[in-house]
Coordinates of C-alpha atoms (C1' of nucleotides) in Angstrom, one line a residue:
Chain D
X125 CA 68.8 -10.0 -21.7
X126 CA 66.2 -7.3 -22.6
X127 CA 67.5 -3.7 -22.9
X128 CA 65.2 -1.1 -21.8
X129 CA 62.7 0.2 -24.5
X130 CA 63.5 3.6 -25.5
X131 CA 61.5 5.6 -28.0
X132 CA 61.4 9.0 -29.2
X133 CA 59.1 11.7 -30.6
X134 CA 61.1 13.9 -32.9
X135 CA 59.1 16.9 -34.4
X136 CA 60.5 19.7 -36.1
X137 CA 59.2 23.0 -34.6
X138 CA 57.6 24.5 -37.6
X139 CA 54.2 24.9 -36.5
X140 CA 51.1 23.4 -35.0
X141 CA 50.9 19.7 -34.4
X142 CA 48.3 18.1 -36.7
X143 CA 46.3 14.7 -36.2
X144 CA 49.1 12.8 -38.0
X145 CA 51.6 14.2 -35.7
X146 CA 49.8 13.6 -32.5
X147 CA 48.9 10.0 -33.6
X148 CA 52.6 9.4 -34.0
X149 CA 53.4 10.6 -30.5
X150 CA 50.5 8.6 -29.2
X151 CA 51.9 5.3 -30.8
X152 CA 55.4 6.0 -29.5
X153 CA 53.9 6.8 -26.1
X154 CA 51.6 3.7 -25.8
X155 CA 54.4 1.5 -27.0
X156 CA 56.9 3.1 -24.7
X157 CA 54.5 2.7 -21.6
X158 CA 53.2 -0.7 -22.6
X159 CA 56.9 -2.1 -22.5
X160 CA 57.7 0.2 -19.4
X161 CA 60.1 1.9 -21.4
X162 CA 61.1 5.7 -21.8
X163 CA 59.5 8.3 -23.8
X164 CA 61.8 11.1 -25.0
X165 CA 60.9 14.2 -27.0
X166 CA 63.6 15.5 -29.1
X167 CA 63.5 18.8 -31.2
X168 CA 64.7 18.3 -34.9
X169 CA 65.4 22.0 -35.3
X170 CA 68.2 21.6 -37.8
X171 CA 66.7 23.8 -40.4
X172 CA 66.7 27.2 -39.1
X173 CA 64.9 28.7 -42.0
X174 CA 61.8 27.1 -41.0
X175 CA 62.2 27.5 -37.3
X176 CA 58.8 29.0 -36.0
X177 CA 58.8 30.8 -32.6
X178 CA 56.4 29.1 -30.3
X179 CA 56.3 25.9 -32.0
X180 CA 58.4 23.9 -29.5
X181 CA 56.0 25.2 -26.5
X182 CA 53.0 24.3 -28.4
X183 CA 54.1 20.8 -28.9
X184 CA 55.1 20.5 -25.0
X185 CA 51.5 21.9 -24.3
X186 CA 49.9 19.5 -26.7
X187 CA 51.7 16.4 -25.2
X188 CA 50.5 17.7 -21.5
X189 CA 47.0 18.1 -22.8
X190 CA 46.9 14.6 -24.0
X191 CA 48.6 13.0 -21.1
X192 CA 51.5 12.1 -22.7
X193 CA 54.2 13.6 -20.7
X194 CA 57.9 12.8 -22.1
X195 CA 60.4 11.1 -19.6
X196 CA 63.1 13.2 -21.4
X197 CA 62.9 16.5 -23.1
X198 CA 64.5 20.1 -23.6
X199 CA 62.2 21.2 -20.9
X200 CA 62.6 18.3 -18.6
X201 CA 66.3 17.5 -19.5
X202 CA 67.7 14.0 -19.0
X203 CA 70.8 11.9 -19.1
X204 CA 71.2 12.4 -22.9
X205 CA 70.7 16.3 -23.0
X206 CA 70.7 18.5 -24.8
X207 CA 67.5 17.5 -26.5
X208 CA 67.4 20.1 -29.3
X209 CA 69.4 19.2 -32.3
X210 CA 70.6 22.7 -33.0
X211 CA 72.3 22.2 -29.7
X212 CA 74.3 19.1 -30.6
X213 CA 75.8 20.6 -33.7
X214 CA 79.2 19.7 -33.1
X215 CA 78.7 15.9 -32.7
X216 CA 77.1 15.5 -36.1
X217 CA 80.1 17.2 -37.8
X218 CA 82.5 14.7 -36.1
X219 CA 80.5 11.6 -37.5
X220 CA 80.4 13.3 -41.0
X221 CA 84.1 13.6 -41.1
X222 CA 84.5 10.2 -39.9
X223 CA 82.3 8.9 -42.8
X224 CA 84.4 11.0 -45.4
X225 CA 87.6 9.4 -43.9
X226 CA 86.2 6.1 -44.2
X227 CA 85.0 6.8 -47.9
X228 CA 81.6 6.4 -47.2
X229 CA 80.9 10.0 -47.7
X230 CA 82.6 12.9 -49.7
X231 CA 82.7 16.6 -49.6
X232 CA 80.7 18.2 -52.6
X233 CA 81.4 22.0 -53.6
X234 CA 78.7 22.3 -56.2
X235 CA 76.5 25.5 -55.7
X236 CA 72.7 25.7 -55.7
X237 CA 73.1 27.0 -59.1
X238 CA 75.4 24.5 -60.5
X239 CA 73.0 21.9 -59.1
X240 CA 70.2 23.4 -60.8
X241 CA 72.1 23.5 -63.9
X242 CA 72.7 19.9 -63.7
X243 CA 68.9 19.1 -63.1
X244 CA 68.1 21.0 -66.3
X245 CA 71.0 19.4 -68.4
X246 CA 70.0 16.0 -67.6
X247 CA 66.2 16.4 -67.5
X248 CA 64.5 14.2 -69.8
X249 CA 61.1 12.5 -70.5
X250 CA 61.9 9.4 -68.6
X251 CA 63.9 11.1 -66.1
X252 CA 62.2 14.2 -65.1
X253 CA 64.2 14.8 -61.8
X254 CA 67.7 13.6 -62.4
X255 CA 69.5 12.8 -59.0
X256 CA 73.0 13.5 -57.7
X257 CA 73.9 9.8 -57.7
X258 CA 76.5 7.2 -58.7
X259 CA 75.7 8.0 -62.4
X260 CA 76.2 11.6 -62.2
X261 CA 78.6 12.2 -59.1
X262 CA 81.8 12.1 -61.3
X263 CA 80.6 15.0 -63.4
X264 CA 80.2 17.1 -60.4
X265 CA 82.5 19.1 -58.3
X266 CA 83.2 16.9 -55.2
X267 CA 86.1 15.4 -53.6
X268 CA 85.5 12.4 -55.6
X269 CA 85.9 13.9 -59.0
X270 CA 88.2 16.5 -58.1
X271 CA 91.9 15.9 -57.6
X272 CA 93.4 15.5 -54.0
X273 CA 95.3 18.8 -54.2
X274 CA 92.3 20.6 -55.8
X275 CA 90.2 19.5 -52.9
X276 CA 92.7 20.5 -50.4
X277 CA 92.8 23.9 -52.0
X278 CA 89.1 24.4 -52.1
X279 CA 88.8 23.5 -48.5
X280 CA 91.8 25.5 -47.2
X281 CA 90.2 28.6 -49.2
X282 CA 87.0 28.1 -47.1
X283 CA 85.0 27.3 -50.2
X284 CA 81.5 26.1 -48.8
X285 CA 80.8 22.4 -49.0
X286 CA 78.1 19.9 -48.2
X287 CA 78.9 16.3 -47.0
X288 CA 77.1 13.6 -49.2
X289 CA 76.8 10.1 -48.5
X290 CA 78.3 7.7 -51.3
X291 CA 75.6 5.3 -52.1
X292 CA 76.8 1.9 -53.3
X293 CA 76.2 1.4 -57.0
X294 CA 74.3 -1.9 -56.7
X295 CA 73.3 -3.5 -53.4
X296 CA 70.0 -4.5 -52.2
X297 CA 69.5 -3.5 -48.7
X298 CA 66.3 -4.2 -46.4
X299 CA 65.0 -4.2 -43.2
X300 CA 62.2 -5.7 -41.2
X301 CA 59.4 -3.1 -40.4
X302 CA 57.0 -4.0 -37.5
X303 CA 54.1 -2.9 -39.4
X304 CA 55.0 -3.9 -43.0
X305 CA 57.5 -6.8 -42.6
X306 CA 60.5 -7.1 -45.2
X307 CA 61.0 -4.1 -47.0
X308 CA 63.8 -3.9 -49.4
X309 CA 65.5 -1.2 -51.9
X310 CA 68.1 -1.2 -54.4
X311 CA 70.7 1.4 -53.7
X312 CA 71.0 2.1 -57.4
X313 CA 68.0 4.1 -57.3
X314 CA 68.9 6.3 -54.2
X315 CA 70.8 9.6 -54.6
X316 CA 73.8 10.6 -52.7
X317 CA 72.0 12.4 -50.0
X318 CA 73.3 15.5 -48.1
X319 CA 74.4 14.6 -44.7
X320 CA 75.9 17.8 -43.6
X321 CA 74.7 21.3 -44.9
X322 CA 77.1 24.2 -45.8
X323 CA 76.1 25.8 -42.6
X324 CA 77.5 22.9 -40.7
X325 CA 74.2 21.4 -39.6
X326 CA 73.1 17.9 -40.2
X327 CA 70.1 17.0 -42.4
X328 CA 67.6 14.8 -40.9
X329 CA 69.4 11.9 -42.3
X330 CA 72.4 12.1 -40.4
X331 CA 71.0 13.7 -37.3
X332 CA 68.3 11.0 -36.9
X333 CA 70.9 8.2 -37.1
X334 CA 73.4 9.8 -34.8
X335 CA 71.0 10.9 -32.1
X336 CA 68.9 7.6 -31.9
X337 CA 72.2 6.1 -31.6
X338 CA 73.4 8.4 -29.1
X339 CA 70.2 8.3 -27.1
X340 CA 70.1 4.6 -27.2
X341 CA 66.7 4.5 -29.1
X342 CA 65.6 1.1 -29.3
X343 CA 62.4 1.4 -31.5
X344 CA 61.8 4.3 -34.0
X345 CA 58.6 4.9 -35.3
X346 CA 57.6 7.6 -38.0
X347 CA 55.4 8.4 -40.8
X348 CA 55.2 6.6 -43.8
X349 CA 56.6 9.3 -45.9
X350 CA 60.0 8.4 -44.3
X351 CA 60.1 4.8 -45.9
X352 CA 61.8 5.9 -49.1
X353 CA 64.8 7.2 -47.3
X354 CA 65.1 4.2 -45.0
X355 CA 68.2 2.8 -47.1
X356 CA 70.0 6.0 -46.4
X357 CA 69.5 5.5 -42.8
X358 CA 70.3 1.9 -42.8
X359 CA 73.6 2.5 -44.6
X360 CA 74.4 5.1 -42.2
X361 CA 74.0 2.8 -39.3
X362 CA 76.3 0.3 -40.9
X363 CA 79.0 2.6 -41.9
X364 CA 79.1 4.2 -38.5
X365 CA 79.7 0.9 -37.2
X366 CA 76.5 0.7 -35.2
X367 CA 74.3 -2.0 -36.9
X368 CA 74.0 -4.2 -33.6
X369 CA 72.6 -1.0 -32.0
X370 CA 70.0 -0.1 -34.8
X371 CA 66.3 0.4 -33.6
X372 CA 63.5 -1.6 -34.8
X373 CA 61.5 0.5 -37.3
X374 CA 57.9 1.0 -38.0
X375 CA 56.5 3.2 -40.4
X376 CA 53.0 4.5 -39.7
X377 CA 50.2 4.9 -42.1
X378 CA 49.2 8.3 -43.2
X379 CA 45.9 10.2 -42.0
X380 CA 44.0 11.0 -45.3
X381 CA 41.7 13.6 -46.2
X382 CA 37.8 12.8 -46.0
X383 CA 36.9 13.4 -49.4
X384 CA 39.1 12.8 -52.4
X385 CA 42.7 11.5 -51.8
X386 CA 45.7 12.6 -50.3
X387 CA 47.2 13.4 -46.9
X388 CA 45.2 15.3 -44.4
X389 CA 46.2 19.1 -44.3
X390 CA 44.9 22.0 -42.4
X391 CA 43.6 23.3 -45.6
X392 CA 41.0 20.4 -45.5
X393 CA 40.2 21.3 -42.0
X394 CA 39.4 25.0 -43.0
X395 CA 37.6 23.8 -46.2
X396 CA 35.5 21.2 -44.5
X397 CA 34.9 22.9 -41.0
X398 CA 36.8 20.8 -38.7
X399 CA 40.1 21.1 -36.8
X400 CA 43.2 19.4 -37.8
X401 CA 45.4 20.7 -35.1
X402 CA 45.4 19.4 -31.6
X403 CA 45.0 22.9 -30.0
X404 CA 44.7 26.4 -31.5
X405 CA 47.5 27.9 -33.4
X406 CA 48.3 31.0 -34.8
X407 CA 51.4 31.2 -37.1
X408 CA 53.6 34.0 -35.9
X409 CA 54.8 34.8 -39.6
X410 CA 51.4 34.8 -41.4
X411 CA 49.1 35.3 -38.6
X412 CA 47.1 32.5 -40.0
X413 CA 44.9 31.1 -37.5
X414 CA 44.0 27.3 -37.2
X415 CA 41.5 26.1 -34.7
X416 CA 42.3 23.1 -32.6
X417 CA 40.4 20.1 -31.2
X418 CA 40.8 21.3 -27.7
X419 CA 39.2 24.8 -28.4
X420 CA 36.4 22.9 -30.4
X421 CA 35.4 21.2 -27.3
X422 CA 37.1 17.8 -27.4
X423 CA 38.0 16.2 -24.3
X424 CA 41.6 15.1 -24.6
X425 CA 40.3 11.5 -23.5
X426 CA 38.2 11.3 -26.6
X427 CA 40.6 12.9 -28.8
X428 CA 43.3 10.3 -28.0
X429 CA 40.9 7.5 -28.2
X430 CA 39.8 8.4 -31.6
X431 CA 43.4 8.9 -32.8
X432 CA 44.1 5.6 -31.5
X433 CA 41.4 3.9 -33.7
X434 CA 42.5 5.5 -36.8
X435 CA 44.9 2.8 -37.9
X436 CA 44.8 0.5 -35.1
X437 CA 42.5 -1.7 -33.2
X438 CA 42.6 -4.7 -30.8
X439 CA 40.8 -7.0 -32.9
X440 CA 38.0 -7.5 -30.4
X441 CA 35.6 -4.9 -31.7
X442 CA 36.1 -2.7 -28.7
X443 CA 36.2 1.1 -29.7
X444 CA 36.2 2.9 -26.3
X445 CA 39.5 3.1 -24.7
X446 CA 41.0 5.0 -21.9
X447 CA 44.8 5.8 -21.9
X448 CA 45.4 3.1 -19.6
X449 CA 43.5 0.5 -21.6
X450 CA 45.3 1.8 -24.8
X451 CA 48.5 1.2 -22.9
X452 CA 47.9 -2.4 -22.0
X453 CA 46.3 -3.4 -25.3
X454 CA 48.5 -1.5 -27.9
X455 CA 50.5 -3.7 -30.0
X456 CA 52.6 -2.3 -33.1
X457 CA 52.0 -5.4 -35.3
X458 CA 48.3 -4.7 -35.4
X459 CA 48.6 -1.3 -36.9
X460 CA 47.4 -0.7 -40.3
X461 CA 49.4 -0.8 -43.3
X462 CA 46.9 1.4 -45.3
X463 CA 46.2 5.2 -44.7
X464 CA 42.9 6.0 -43.1
X465 CA 40.5 8.8 -44.1
X466 CA 39.5 11.1 -41.3
X467 CA 35.9 11.3 -40.4
X468 CA 34.9 14.1 -38.4
X469 CA 31.5 12.6 -37.4
X470 CA 33.1 9.6 -36.0
X471 CA 35.4 11.8 -34.0
X472 CA 32.6 13.7 -32.6
X473 CA 30.9 10.3 -31.6
X474 CA 34.0 9.4 -29.5
X475 CA 33.6 12.9 -27.8
X476 CA 29.9 12.3 -27.3
X477 CA 30.6 8.9 -25.7
X478 CA 33.3 10.4 -23.5
X479 CA 31.1 13.0 -22.4
X480 CA 28.2 10.7 -21.7
X481 CA 30.2 8.6 -19.4
X482 CA 32.3 11.1 -17.8
X483 CA 31.5 11.9 -14.0
X484 CA 30.3 15.3 -13.3
X485 CA 33.4 16.0 -11.3
X486 CA 35.5 15.5 -14.4
X487 CA 33.5 17.8 -16.6
X488 CA 33.0 20.4 -14.0
X489 CA 35.9 22.6 -14.7
X490 CA 35.3 22.3 -18.6
X491 CA 31.7 23.2 -18.1
X492 CA 32.5 26.1 -16.0
X493 CA 34.7 27.4 -18.6
X494 CA 31.9 27.0 -21.1
X495 CA 29.3 28.7 -19.1
X496 CA 31.8 31.6 -18.2
X497 CA 32.3 32.4 -21.8
X498 CA 28.7 32.4 -22.5
X499 CA 28.4 35.0 -19.8
X500 CA 26.5 32.5 -17.4
X501 CA 27.5 32.7 -13.8
X502 CA 27.5 29.4 -12.0
X503 CA 29.2 29.6 -8.7
X504 CA 27.9 26.5 -6.9
X505 CA 29.8 23.5 -7.9
X506 CA 27.4 21.1 -6.5
X507 CA 24.5 22.4 -8.5
X508 CA 26.5 22.8 -11.4
X509 CA 27.5 19.0 -11.2
X510 CA 23.9 18.1 -10.8
X511 CA 23.1 20.1 -14.0
X512 CA 26.0 18.2 -15.7
X513 CA 24.4 14.9 -14.9
X514 CA 21.1 15.9 -16.4
X515 CA 22.3 17.2 -19.6
X516 CA 25.6 15.6 -20.3
X517 CA 24.1 12.9 -22.6
X518 CA 22.7 15.6 -24.9
X519 CA 26.2 17.2 -25.4
X520 CA 28.5 16.2 -28.2
X521 CA 31.1 18.9 -27.8
X522 CA 31.7 21.0 -24.7
X523 CA 30.3 24.0 -26.0
X524 CA 27.0 22.4 -26.3
X525 CA 26.9 22.8 -22.6
X526 CA 26.0 26.3 -22.9
X527 CA 22.6 25.8 -24.6
X528 CA 21.9 22.7 -22.8
X529 CA 22.8 23.8 -19.3
X530 CA 22.2 27.6 -19.7
X531 CA 18.6 27.7 -18.6
X532 CA 19.5 26.1 -15.2
X533 CA 21.2 29.4 -14.4
X534 CA 19.3 32.0 -16.2
X535 CA 15.7 32.3 -17.1
X536 CA 14.9 32.2 -20.6
X537 CA 14.9 35.9 -21.8
X538 CA 11.5 35.8 -23.3
X539 CA 10.1 32.3 -23.7
X540 CA 8.9 31.6 -27.1
X541 CA 5.5 30.2 -26.7
X542 CA 4.7 30.2 -30.1
X543 CA 4.7 26.2 -30.5
X544 CA 1.7 26.1 -28.1
X545 CA -0.3 29.1 -29.1
X546 CA -2.3 27.4 -31.8
X547 CA -4.1 25.0 -29.3
X548 CA -3.9 27.4 -26.2
X549 CA -7.1 28.0 -24.3
X550 CA -8.7 29.5 -21.2
X551 CA -8.5 26.0 -19.2
X552 CA -4.8 26.2 -19.8
X553 CA -4.3 29.8 -18.8
X554 CA -6.1 28.9 -15.7
X555 CA -4.1 25.8 -15.1
X556 CA -0.9 27.8 -15.1
X557 CA -2.4 30.8 -13.1
X558 CA -3.4 28.4 -10.3
X559 CA -0.1 26.3 -10.5
X560 CA 2.0 28.6 -8.4
X561 CA -0.2 28.2 -5.4
X562 CA -0.2 24.4 -5.7
X563 CA 3.6 24.5 -5.9
X564 CA 3.9 26.7 -2.9
X565 CA 1.8 24.5 -0.9
X566 CA 3.9 21.4 -1.7
X567 CA 5.4 19.6 1.4
X568 CA 8.4 18.3 -0.3
X569 CA 10.2 19.5 -3.4
X570 CA 11.4 17.1 -5.6
X571 CA 10.6 15.8 -9.1
X572 CA 8.5 12.9 -8.0
X573 CA 6.2 15.2 -5.8
X574 CA 6.1 17.9 -8.5
X575 CA 5.1 15.4 -11.1
X576 CA 2.5 13.9 -8.9
X577 CA 1.0 17.3 -8.0
X578 CA 1.0 18.5 -11.7
X579 CA -0.7 15.3 -13.1
X580 CA -3.2 15.4 -10.2
X581 CA -4.1 19.0 -10.9
X582 CA -4.3 18.2 -14.8
X583 CA -6.7 15.2 -14.0
X584 CA -8.9 17.3 -11.8
X585 CA -9.4 19.7 -14.5
X586 CA -9.8 17.2 -17.3
X587 CA -6.8 18.5 -19.3
X588 CA -4.3 15.9 -20.9
X589 CA -1.0 16.2 -19.2
X590 CA 0.8 16.0 -22.4
X591 CA -0.8 19.1 -23.3
X592 CA 0.6 20.8 -20.4
X593 CA 3.9 19.6 -20.4
X594 CA 5.2 21.3 -23.6
X595 CA 4.2 24.8 -22.6
X596 CA 5.5 24.1 -19.2
X597 CA 8.7 23.2 -20.8
X598 CA 8.7 26.1 -22.8
X599 CA 8.1 28.3 -19.8
X600 CA 11.1 26.7 -17.9
X601 CA 13.6 26.1 -20.7
X602 CA 12.8 28.5 -23.6
X603 CA 12.8 26.0 -26.2
X604 CA 11.9 22.2 -27.1
X605 CA 14.8 20.6 -25.6
X606 CA 16.2 19.5 -22.5
X607 CA 15.8 16.7 -19.8
X608 CA 12.5 15.7 -18.3
X609 CA 10.6 18.8 -17.3
X610 CA 10.0 17.8 -13.6
X611 CA 13.7 17.2 -13.2
X612 CA 14.4 20.7 -14.4
X613 CA 11.9 22.2 -12.2
X614 CA 13.1 20.3 -9.2
X615 CA 16.5 21.4 -9.7
X616 CA 15.9 25.2 -10.4
X617 CA 13.7 25.5 -7.2
X618 CA 10.5 26.6 -6.3
X619 CA 10.9 30.2 -6.9
X620 CA 12.5 30.3 -10.1
X621 CA 9.8 28.0 -11.3
X622 CA 7.0 30.1 -10.4
X623 CA 8.7 33.2 -11.8
X624 CA 9.1 31.6 -15.0
X625 CA 5.5 30.3 -15.2
X626 CA 4.5 34.1 -14.5
X627 CA 6.7 35.2 -17.3
X628 CA 5.4 32.5 -19.7
X629 CA 2.0 33.5 -19.1
X630 CA 2.7 37.0 -19.9
X631 CA 4.2 36.0 -23.0
X632 CA 1.0 34.1 -23.9
X633 CA -1.4 37.1 -23.1
Chain O
rG1 C1' 59.4 9.0 -65.6
rC2 C1' 61.6 6.2 -61.7
rC3 C1' 61.4 3.9 -56.6
rG4 C1' 58.6 2.4 -52.5
rC5 C1' 54.0 1.5 -50.1
rG6 C1' 49.0 0.4 -50.2
rU7 C1' 43.7 -1.4 -51.9
rU8 C1' 37.2 -5.4 -47.5
rG9 C1' 30.1 -1.2 -47.5
rG10 C1' 30.1 6.2 -48.1
rU11 C1' 33.8 6.1 -43.5
rC12 C1' 36.9 3.2 -39.7
rA13 C1' 37.3 -1.9 -39.7
rA14 C1' 37.2 -7.8 -38.0
rU15 C1' 38.8 -12.2 -40.6
rC16 C1' 45.6 -14.5 -40.0
rG17 C1' 42.5 -20.8 -46.3
rG18 C1' 36.6 -23.2 -44.9
rU19 C1' 31.8 -17.7 -41.6
rU20 C1' 25.1 -16.5 -44.1
rA21 C1' 32.3 -11.4 -44.9
rA22 C1' 31.8 -9.3 -37.5
rG23 C1' 31.1 -4.6 -35.2
rA24 C1' 31.1 0.9 -35.1
rC25 C1' 30.0 6.0 -37.4
rG26 C1' 26.8 8.0 -40.9
rC27 C1' 21.9 7.2 -43.3
rA28 C1' 16.7 5.2 -43.5
rU29 C1' 12.3 3.0 -41.0
rC30 C1' 10.1 1.7 -36.5
rC31 C1' 9.7 1.4 -30.7
rC32 C1' 10.5 4.2 -26.2
rU33 C1' 9.5 9.6 -25.0
rU34 C1' 3.4 14.1 -26.2
rU35 C1' 10.6 18.2 -25.8
rC36 C1' 15.6 17.3 -27.3
rA37 C1' 18.7 13.4 -26.5
rC38 C1' 20.0 8.4 -24.5
rG39 C1' 18.4 3.6 -25.3
rG40 C1' 16.3 -0.6 -28.3
rA41 C1' 14.7 -3.0 -33.0
rU42 C1' 15.3 -3.4 -38.3
rG43 C1' 17.2 -2.2 -43.0
rA44 C1' 20.2 -0.6 -47.4
rA45 C1' 25.4 -0.8 -48.2
rU46 C1' 31.5 -4.2 -48.9
rG47 C1' 36.3 -8.1 -50.8
rA48 C1' 39.4 -3.0 -57.5
rC49 C1' 40.4 -6.4 -62.0
rG50 C1' 42.9 -10.7 -64.4
rG51 C1' 45.7 -14.9 -63.7
rG52 C1' 47.7 -18.8 -60.8
rU53 C1' 48.4 -22.3 -56.1
rU54 C1' 44.9 -25.1 -53.4
rC55 C1' 39.7 -29.8 -52.4
rG56 C1' 38.5 -24.6 -51.3
rA57 C1' 40.6 -18.2 -51.7
rU58 C1' 38.8 -11.8 -49.0
rU59 C1' 43.1 -14.4 -46.9
rC60 C1' 49.0 -17.0 -50.2
rC61 C1' 51.8 -15.7 -55.2
rC62 C1' 52.1 -13.0 -59.9
rG63 C1' 50.4 -9.3 -63.2
rU64 C1' 47.2 -4.9 -64.3
rA65 C1' 44.4 -0.6 -62.8
rC66 C1' 43.9 2.8 -59.1
rG67 C1' 45.7 5.7 -54.9
rC68 C1' 49.4 7.6 -51.9
rG69 C1' 54.5 8.6 -50.5
rG70 C1' 59.4 9.8 -52.1
rU71 C1' 62.4 11.5 -55.8
rA72 C1' 65.5 19.3 -51.9
rC73 C1' 71.8 22.0 -48.7
rC74 C1' 62.7 20.4 -45.7
rA75 C1' 61.6 17.4 -42.2

RNA sequence: GCCGCGUUGGUCAAUCGGUUAAGACGCAUCCCUUUCACGGAUGAAUGACGGGUUCGAUUCCCGUACGCGGUACCA
């Protein structure tokens, strides 16, 4: 019998969501949908010193933008509410106590200063960072080293304490990672991690295990940086008596910086000129601003597609996937083990592909926004859509529409005729002087009729059509770019064409 | 230092022991187009190193190197 698949994305609300974070959500989401399961968003705000105002809303908004709405979340609620760990404080304490009572954890009264002292005292060349572990714990102040009455006294006096897990001295512990296969560790090298902090809040280690159990999570996916603490979690599942309910795990590879080595950070984006956050983010504390993919002009479809291909592929060579296609093709076992360097050029390629193939209808609101911020008035939707179809293949990022489509709405300020001036002559001046009358007389106004009339007139005057097309383009567009001239002329309309010809002629005079 | 995880062209990557080692991005050249793109064609460029196992290793195993991650009362 199959239990329903339940996965969770569990971020800390400490700032904007970067590429790696969004990809973790994506893989969770794809897995859940692929298996018809639930996708829950749980906010891991156990460290109130790192809590950042607005981060949770930012996360929600990012998920919405990407089309990955959670089934259960702080905002949407759900059968396992609350979904913020800060609101579940009481339950963690209870389990911590249970572990102490069973002898799998203990109270530790060491102050931060004492901890610091210990680290200094035992620091050596071959052990630069001494751990609070089985070798040292009897030298510290805790319920293992202190007498029972002493512990009772400290407790009753209200001396602050933390709860630490008691790692076995020598045990090999392992699990099967869905991506990496068998992974094992020796408990002798793992320290006695703090489970419950002195403020009564759990650390990540206790909180994930308790909540994954309570929320009946069946599969837990997280970044590779969590692999080293897996043995702590494994033991917790066992000590709490929940081994049978333990989720299957997968540790996702990291997204690396494009140059050099190391994890991609928002600094790299600033340095190299590309976004690393999903959406714009301004840190309320430092006022530091970080640009997002959305504001840079990425379509969420492209953003998601690009992220999915960073560390995963379906093995066929197919690269362009819609969310629906991703959902049906996604398979955790095909996720890579090694990290992938982020390549902004490739990211842009994905966006270009999506813009090129998107129906004008889909692009309409975005393009209208772009035009609006460029101070171009575009009110007629059906006209805008025709423009979109004409120019979309030359737009990589959404803001490109401002340049590529602008001249359909506004005549070029002062057409720069420089590129054709060298070869200009009286015949050409005459051609364009007479052109408006010919256009006026045209019975039908469309690209084909326009081109025919234009070419016929050129032939009659023995001027090469090619020599006339560039000046015509410059008059209409204002630059050496854009779709076929006659398509442009047909769309902007007879009067606009005539006006622009006249202005162009003036610039040539 | 210790522990863990990785390593196929510049980048993303296919291959699940036998191929001339796919494909994509980027780059270069050409065609199309007397604009810019799109599209098409072609090209340069790859299995970290050393041992095994095997008739045969990019693929399996072991070392080494290198990289990354962890080593917090942060997640």
